[in-house]
């Protein structure tokens, strides 16, 4: 269970980082 929880947490963190990166790109217009 611990491994599954940690994997889910990693996915959530990665998803947030990707969304933030996409927002920055849209704001900068690159």
mmCIF file of C-alpha atoms in Angstrom:
data_model
loop_
_atom_site.group_PDB
_atom_site.id
_atom_site.type_symbol
_atom_site.label_atom_id
_atom_site.label_comp_id
_atom_site.label_asym_id
_atom_site.label_seq_id
_atom_site.Cartn_x
_atom_site.Cartn_y
_atom_site.Cartn_z
ATOM 1 C CA UNK A 1 0.000 0.000 0.000
ATOM 2 C CA UNK A 2 2.806 2.427 0.827
ATOM 3 C CA UNK A 3 4.324 2.028 -2.638
ATOM 4 C CA UNK A 4 0.970 2.649 -4.313
ATOM 5 C CA UNK A 5 0.355 5.771 -2.200
ATOM 6 C CA UNK A 6 3.815 7.145 -2.936
ATOM 7 C CA UNK A 7 3.323 6.498 -6.656
ATOM 8 C CA UNK A 8 -0.015 8.318 -6.619
ATOM 9 C CA UNK A 9 1.575 11.231 -4.776
ATOM 10 C CA UNK A 10 4.369 11.401 -7.355
ATOM 11 C CA UNK A 11 1.780 11.460 -10.143
ATOM 12 C CA UNK A 12 -0.090 14.312 -8.440
ATOM 13 C CA UNK A 13 3.117 16.325 -7.969
ATOM 14 C CA UNK A 14 4.157 15.704 -11.586
ATOM 15 C CA UNK A 15 0.701 16.711 -12.798
ATOM 16 C CA UNK A 16 0.865 19.983 -10.839
ATOM 17 C CA UNK A 17 4.358 20.761 -12.147
ATOM 18 C CA UNK A 18 3.250 20.125 -15.731
ATOM 19 C CA UNK A 19 0.156 22.315 -15.326
ATOM 20 C CA UNK A 20 2.241 25.133 -13.824
ATOM 21 C CA UNK A 21 4.779 24.839 -16.662
ATOM 22 C CA UNK A 22 2.001 24.974 -19.261
ATOM 23 C CA UNK A 23 0.520 28.071 -17.590
ATOM 24 C CA UNK A 24 3.904 29.820 -17.594
ATOM 25 C CA UNK A 25 4.348 28.994 -21.292
ATOM 26 C CA UNK A 26 0.884 30.345 -22.108
ATOM 27 C CA UNK A 27 1.525 33.531 -20.110
ATOM 28 C CA UNK A 28 4.892 34.107 -21.791
ATOM 29 C CA UNK A 29 3.434 33.234 -25.181
ATOM 30 C CA UNK A 30 6.357 31.002 -26.102
#
